[in-house]
Coordinates of C-alpha atoms and ligand atoms in Angstrom, one line a residue:
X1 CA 208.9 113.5 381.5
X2 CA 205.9 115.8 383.2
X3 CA 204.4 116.0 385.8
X4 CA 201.5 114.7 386.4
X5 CA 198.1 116.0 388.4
X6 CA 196.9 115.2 391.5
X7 CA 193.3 115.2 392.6
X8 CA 192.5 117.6 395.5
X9 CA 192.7 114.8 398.3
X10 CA 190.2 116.8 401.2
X11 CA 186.4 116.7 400.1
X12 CA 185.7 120.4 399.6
X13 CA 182.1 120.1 401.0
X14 CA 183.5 118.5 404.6
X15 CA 186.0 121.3 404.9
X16 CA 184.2 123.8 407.8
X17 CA 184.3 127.2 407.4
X18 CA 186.3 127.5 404.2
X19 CA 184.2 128.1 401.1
X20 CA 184.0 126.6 397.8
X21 CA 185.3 129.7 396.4
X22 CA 188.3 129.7 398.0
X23 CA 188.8 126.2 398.0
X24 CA 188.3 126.2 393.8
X25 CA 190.9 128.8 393.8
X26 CA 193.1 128.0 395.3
X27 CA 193.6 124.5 393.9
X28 CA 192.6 125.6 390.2
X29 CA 194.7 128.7 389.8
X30 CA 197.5 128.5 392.7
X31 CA 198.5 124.5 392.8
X32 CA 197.2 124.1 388.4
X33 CA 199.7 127.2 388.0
X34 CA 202.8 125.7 390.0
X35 CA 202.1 122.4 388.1
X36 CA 201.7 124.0 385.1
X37 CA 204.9 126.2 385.3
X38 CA 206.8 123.2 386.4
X39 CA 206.0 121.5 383.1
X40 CA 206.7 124.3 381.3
X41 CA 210.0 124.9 383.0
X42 CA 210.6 120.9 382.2
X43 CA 209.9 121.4 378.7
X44 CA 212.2 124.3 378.4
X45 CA 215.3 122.7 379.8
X46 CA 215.1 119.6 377.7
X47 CA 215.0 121.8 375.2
X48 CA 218.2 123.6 375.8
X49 CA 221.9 122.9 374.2
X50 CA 224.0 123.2 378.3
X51 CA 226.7 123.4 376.4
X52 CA 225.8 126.6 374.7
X53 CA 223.5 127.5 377.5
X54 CA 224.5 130.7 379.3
X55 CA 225.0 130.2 383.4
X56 CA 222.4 132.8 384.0
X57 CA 219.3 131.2 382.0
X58 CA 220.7 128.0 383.7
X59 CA 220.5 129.4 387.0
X60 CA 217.3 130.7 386.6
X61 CA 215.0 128.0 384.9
X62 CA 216.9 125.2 387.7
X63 CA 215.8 128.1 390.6
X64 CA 212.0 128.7 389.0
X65 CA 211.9 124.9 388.5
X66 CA 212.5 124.3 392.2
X67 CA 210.3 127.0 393.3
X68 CA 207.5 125.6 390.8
X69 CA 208.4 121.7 392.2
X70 CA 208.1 122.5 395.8
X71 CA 204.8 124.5 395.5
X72 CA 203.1 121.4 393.4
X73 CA 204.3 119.2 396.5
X74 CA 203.3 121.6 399.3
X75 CA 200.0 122.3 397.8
X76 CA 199.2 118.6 397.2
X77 CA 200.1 118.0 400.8
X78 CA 198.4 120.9 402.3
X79 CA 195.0 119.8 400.5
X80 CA 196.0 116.7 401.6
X81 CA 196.1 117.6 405.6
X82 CA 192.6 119.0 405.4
X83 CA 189.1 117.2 405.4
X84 CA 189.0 115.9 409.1
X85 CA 187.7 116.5 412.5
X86 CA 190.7 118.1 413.8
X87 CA 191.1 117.4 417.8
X88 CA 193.8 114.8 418.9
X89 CA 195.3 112.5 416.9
X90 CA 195.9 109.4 417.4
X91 CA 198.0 107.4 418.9
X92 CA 201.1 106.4 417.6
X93 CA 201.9 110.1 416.1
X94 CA 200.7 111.1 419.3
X95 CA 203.1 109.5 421.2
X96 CA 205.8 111.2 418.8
X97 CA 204.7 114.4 419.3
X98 CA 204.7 114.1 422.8
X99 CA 208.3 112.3 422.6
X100 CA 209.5 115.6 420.3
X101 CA 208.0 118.6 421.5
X102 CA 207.3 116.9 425.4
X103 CA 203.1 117.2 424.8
X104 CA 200.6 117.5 421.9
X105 CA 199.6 121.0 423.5
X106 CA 203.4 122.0 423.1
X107 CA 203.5 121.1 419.4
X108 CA 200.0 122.7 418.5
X109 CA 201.1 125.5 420.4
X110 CA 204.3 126.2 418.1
X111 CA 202.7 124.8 415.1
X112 CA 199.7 127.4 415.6
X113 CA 201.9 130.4 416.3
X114 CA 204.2 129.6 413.9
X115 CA 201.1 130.3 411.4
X116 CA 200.4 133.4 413.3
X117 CA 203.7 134.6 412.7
X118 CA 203.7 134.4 409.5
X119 CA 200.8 136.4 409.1
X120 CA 201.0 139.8 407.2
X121 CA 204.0 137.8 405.2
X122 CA 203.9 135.1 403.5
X123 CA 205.5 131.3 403.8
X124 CA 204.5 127.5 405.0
X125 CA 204.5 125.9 408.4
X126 CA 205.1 122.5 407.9
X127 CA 205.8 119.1 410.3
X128 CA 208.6 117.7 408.9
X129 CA 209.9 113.8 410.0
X130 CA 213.6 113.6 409.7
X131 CA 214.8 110.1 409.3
X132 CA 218.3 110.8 410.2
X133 CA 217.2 111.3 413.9
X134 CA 213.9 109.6 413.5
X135 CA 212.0 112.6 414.9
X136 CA 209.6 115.1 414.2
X137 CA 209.8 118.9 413.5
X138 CA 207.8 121.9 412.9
X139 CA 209.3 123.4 410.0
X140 CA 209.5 127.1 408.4
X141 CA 209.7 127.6 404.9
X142 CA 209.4 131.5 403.8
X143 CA 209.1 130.3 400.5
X144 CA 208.5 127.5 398.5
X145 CA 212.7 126.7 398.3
X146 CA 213.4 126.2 402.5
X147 CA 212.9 122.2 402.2
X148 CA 214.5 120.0 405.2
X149 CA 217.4 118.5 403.6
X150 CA 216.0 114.3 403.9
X151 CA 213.0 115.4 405.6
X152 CA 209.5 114.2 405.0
X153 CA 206.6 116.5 405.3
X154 CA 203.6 114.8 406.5
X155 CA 201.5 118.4 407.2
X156 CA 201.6 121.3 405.4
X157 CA 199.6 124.9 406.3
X158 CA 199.4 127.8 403.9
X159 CA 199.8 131.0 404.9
X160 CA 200.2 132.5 401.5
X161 CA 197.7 135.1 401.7
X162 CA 196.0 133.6 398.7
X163 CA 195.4 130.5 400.8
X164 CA 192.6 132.8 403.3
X165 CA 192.1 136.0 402.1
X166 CA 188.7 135.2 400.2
X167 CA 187.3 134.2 403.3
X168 CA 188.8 135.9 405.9
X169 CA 190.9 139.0 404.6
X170 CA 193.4 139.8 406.1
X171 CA 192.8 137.9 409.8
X172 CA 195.4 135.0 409.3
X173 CA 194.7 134.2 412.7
X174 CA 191.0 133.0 412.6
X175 CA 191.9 130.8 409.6
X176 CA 194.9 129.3 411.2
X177 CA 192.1 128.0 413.9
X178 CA 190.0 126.7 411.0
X179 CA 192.8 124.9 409.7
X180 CA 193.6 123.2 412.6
X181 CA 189.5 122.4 413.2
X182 CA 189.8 120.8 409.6
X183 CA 193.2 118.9 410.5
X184 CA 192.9 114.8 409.2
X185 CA 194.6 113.7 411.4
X186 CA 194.0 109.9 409.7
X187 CA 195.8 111.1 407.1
X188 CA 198.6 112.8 408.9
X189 CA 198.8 109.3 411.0
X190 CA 199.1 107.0 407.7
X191 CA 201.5 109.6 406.3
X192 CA 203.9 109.4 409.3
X193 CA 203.5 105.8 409.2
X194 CA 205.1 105.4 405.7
X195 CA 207.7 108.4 406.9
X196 CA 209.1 106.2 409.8
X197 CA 209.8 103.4 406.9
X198 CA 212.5 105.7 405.5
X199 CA 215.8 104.4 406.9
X200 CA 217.9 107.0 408.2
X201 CA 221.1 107.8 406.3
X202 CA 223.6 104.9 406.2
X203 CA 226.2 104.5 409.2
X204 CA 229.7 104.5 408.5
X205 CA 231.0 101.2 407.9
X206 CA 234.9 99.8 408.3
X207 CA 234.1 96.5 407.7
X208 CA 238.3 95.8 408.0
X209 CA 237.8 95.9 411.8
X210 CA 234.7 93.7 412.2
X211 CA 232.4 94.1 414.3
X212 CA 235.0 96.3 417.1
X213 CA 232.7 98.4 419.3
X214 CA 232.3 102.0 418.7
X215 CA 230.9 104.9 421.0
X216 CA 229.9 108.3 420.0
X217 CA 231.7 111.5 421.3
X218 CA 228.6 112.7 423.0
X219 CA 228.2 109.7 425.0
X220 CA 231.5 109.4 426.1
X221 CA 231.4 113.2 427.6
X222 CA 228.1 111.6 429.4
X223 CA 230.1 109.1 430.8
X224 CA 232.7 111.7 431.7
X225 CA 230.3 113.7 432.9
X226 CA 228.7 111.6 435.8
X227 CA 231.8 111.0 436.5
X228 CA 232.4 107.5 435.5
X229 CA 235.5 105.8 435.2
X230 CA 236.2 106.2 431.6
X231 CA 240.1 105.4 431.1
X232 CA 239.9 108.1 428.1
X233 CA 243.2 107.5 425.6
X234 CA 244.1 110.3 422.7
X235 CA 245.7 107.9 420.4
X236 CA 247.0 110.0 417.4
X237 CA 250.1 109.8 416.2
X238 CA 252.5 112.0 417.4
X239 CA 253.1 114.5 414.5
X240 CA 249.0 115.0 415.1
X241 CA 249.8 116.1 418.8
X242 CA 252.4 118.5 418.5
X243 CA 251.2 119.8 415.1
X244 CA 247.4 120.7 416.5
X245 CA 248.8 121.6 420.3
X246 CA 245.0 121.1 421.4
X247 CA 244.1 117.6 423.1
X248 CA 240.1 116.6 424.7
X249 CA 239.7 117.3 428.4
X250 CA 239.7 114.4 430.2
X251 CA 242.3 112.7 428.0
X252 CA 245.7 111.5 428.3
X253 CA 247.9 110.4 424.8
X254 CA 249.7 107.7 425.0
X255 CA 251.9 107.2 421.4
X256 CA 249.8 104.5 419.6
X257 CA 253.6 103.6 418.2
X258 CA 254.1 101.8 421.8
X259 CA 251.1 100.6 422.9
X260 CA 252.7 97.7 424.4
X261 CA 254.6 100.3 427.0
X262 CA 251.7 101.8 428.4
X263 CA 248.8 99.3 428.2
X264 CA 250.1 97.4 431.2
X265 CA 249.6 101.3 432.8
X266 CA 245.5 101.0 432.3
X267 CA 243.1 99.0 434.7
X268 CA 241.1 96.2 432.7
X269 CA 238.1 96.3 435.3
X270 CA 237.3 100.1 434.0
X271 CA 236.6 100.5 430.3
X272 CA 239.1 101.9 427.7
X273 CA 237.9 104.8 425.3
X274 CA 240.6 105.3 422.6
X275 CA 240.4 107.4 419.8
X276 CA 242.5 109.5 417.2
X277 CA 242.3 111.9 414.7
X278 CA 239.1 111.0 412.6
X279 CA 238.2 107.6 414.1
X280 CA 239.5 105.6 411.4
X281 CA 243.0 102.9 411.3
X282 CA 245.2 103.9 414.4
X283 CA 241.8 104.3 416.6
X284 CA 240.4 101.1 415.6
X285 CA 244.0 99.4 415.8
X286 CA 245.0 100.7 419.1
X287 CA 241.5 99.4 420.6
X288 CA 241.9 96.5 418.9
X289 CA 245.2 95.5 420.3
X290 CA 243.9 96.8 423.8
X291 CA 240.8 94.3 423.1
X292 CA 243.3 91.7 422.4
X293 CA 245.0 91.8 425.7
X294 CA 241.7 91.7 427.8
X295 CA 241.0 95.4 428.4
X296 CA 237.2 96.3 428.1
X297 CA 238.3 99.1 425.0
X298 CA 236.4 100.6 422.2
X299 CA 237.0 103.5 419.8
X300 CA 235.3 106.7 419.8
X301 CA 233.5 107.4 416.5
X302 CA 235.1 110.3 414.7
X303 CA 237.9 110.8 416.7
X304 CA 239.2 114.1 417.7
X305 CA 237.8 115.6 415.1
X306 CA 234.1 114.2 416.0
X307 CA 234.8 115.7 419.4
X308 CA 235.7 119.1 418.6
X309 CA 232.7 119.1 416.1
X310 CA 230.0 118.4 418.5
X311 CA 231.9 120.9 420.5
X312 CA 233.4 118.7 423.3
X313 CA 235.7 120.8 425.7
X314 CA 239.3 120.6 424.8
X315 CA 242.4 121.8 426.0
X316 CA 245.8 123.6 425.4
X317 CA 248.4 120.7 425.2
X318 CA 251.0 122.0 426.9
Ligands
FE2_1 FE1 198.8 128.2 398.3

């Protein structure tokens, strides 16, 4: 398969204060020589016996393939972000700036010196939307490679000196401004709009314990926190205990072998958090039991593990 072209999406003659020159140049010889390479690339690895292949060649056509991909993207997206008014966007990526960086001024403000920075070097400033936390980021990449893992970049800035130096030399910092002046921020808004579409990675599912309730690590440290009354039960087995001598603060383990002995120990007017090494069976079955005999219990996702992960305080069991 190749890979096909894509039409330069701004209208050259609406972009202000970048010339036709420029422009032609880099679309024609920059973005036409990263699609090109990519094809050729393409061409040369379905042409190859793996099995014969050495690991070097292989590792160096599958780097230059990534490098050549990522460029043809970038690039279309970059000529993509260009061709409007710049000013304020509107409002529904608006309101996620806002909601992600806390105002509009804060995200140009990074956005723009992020170009700055870059200046003298070489790279891509990007805003990124990451479905698994449904939020927006500004992005570095000092080369073509340094992709967000599931991210979606809606707008893309080049600060490859090819991208400016035909017009302005070697001052990166009065083309940054021009980009931003020739921001489309229409396009940006329709882009973010399919963006939020992506679902975020799928959830864990144990559908063998229906629909029990589950509550993350960090919100349970919340509720511990503001001092809530969280009745906060370390569940794993014994052999876990003694083996990891570490146990979360604010927990007490109770053996999930005799749950029947210490249950009647717990109030059922303050909720039950239980968890145990990883969040899976003897979590689920301990709150389940504890659900069973009218106690307001649920697990904690993760378990101990989870905890220690997010980098919840624990303690020396001793
Ligand atoms: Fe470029």
């Amino acid at each position: 398969m190749r890979y096909q072209l894509t039409p330069i999406h701004c209208r050259p003659w609406l972009l202000n204060a970048l010339s036709f020159k420029l422009i032609e140049s880099h679309y024609e010889n920059h973005y036409g020589g990263a699609l090109r390479r990519l094809n050729a690339i393409t061409e040369k690895l379905e042409s190859l016996d793996f099995d014969k292949t050495p690991g070097y060649v292989i590792n160096g056509l599958k780097r230059e393939e990534l490098v050549a991909l990522n460029s043809t993207l970038l690039h279309e997206l970059y000529f993509a972000s260009m061709g409007g008014e710049g000013g304020k966007p509107p409002a529904p990526i608006a309101e996620a700036l806002a909601r992600d960086f806390g105002s509009f001024n804060r995200w140009k403000s990074e956005f723009v010196a992020m170009g700055n920075a870059l200046a003298g070097g070489s790279g891509w400033v990007l805003l990124t939307y990451i479905p698994r936390d449904r939020r927006l980021i500004n992005q570095y990449a000092s080369d073509h490679m340094q992709a967000v893992a599931g991210g979606i970049p809606i707008l893309a800035l080049d600060m490859y000196e090819h991208a400016y130096h035909i017009d302005y030399g070697a001052n990166a910092k009065a083309y940054v401004d021009t980009f931003m002046r020739n921001l489309d921020w229409n396009a940006v808004a329709e882009r973010f709009e399919d963006a939020t579409r992506v679902e975020p990675p799928r959830a864990l599912k144990q559908p063998e314990f229906g629909d029990l309730p589950g509550v993350a690590p960090e919100e349970v440290k919340a509720m511990l926190d503001a001092g809530k009354a969280v009745q906060f039960i370390d569940a794993r087995p014994r052999h876990f205990v003694s083996r990891t001598q570490d146990i979360i603060d604010g927990a007490t383990w109770r053996d999930p072998e005799r749950v029947q002995d210490w249950a009647g120990e717990l109030s059922k007017t303050d909720p039950v958090v239980v968890f145990c090494a990883y969040g899976f069976h003897i979590g689920c079955k301990t709150a389940i039991t504890l659900r069973d005999a009218g106690f307001d219990a649920k697990y904690m996702k993760g378990g101990h593990s989870g905890w220690r992960a997010f980098g919840g305080p624990v303690r020396q069991n001793v």
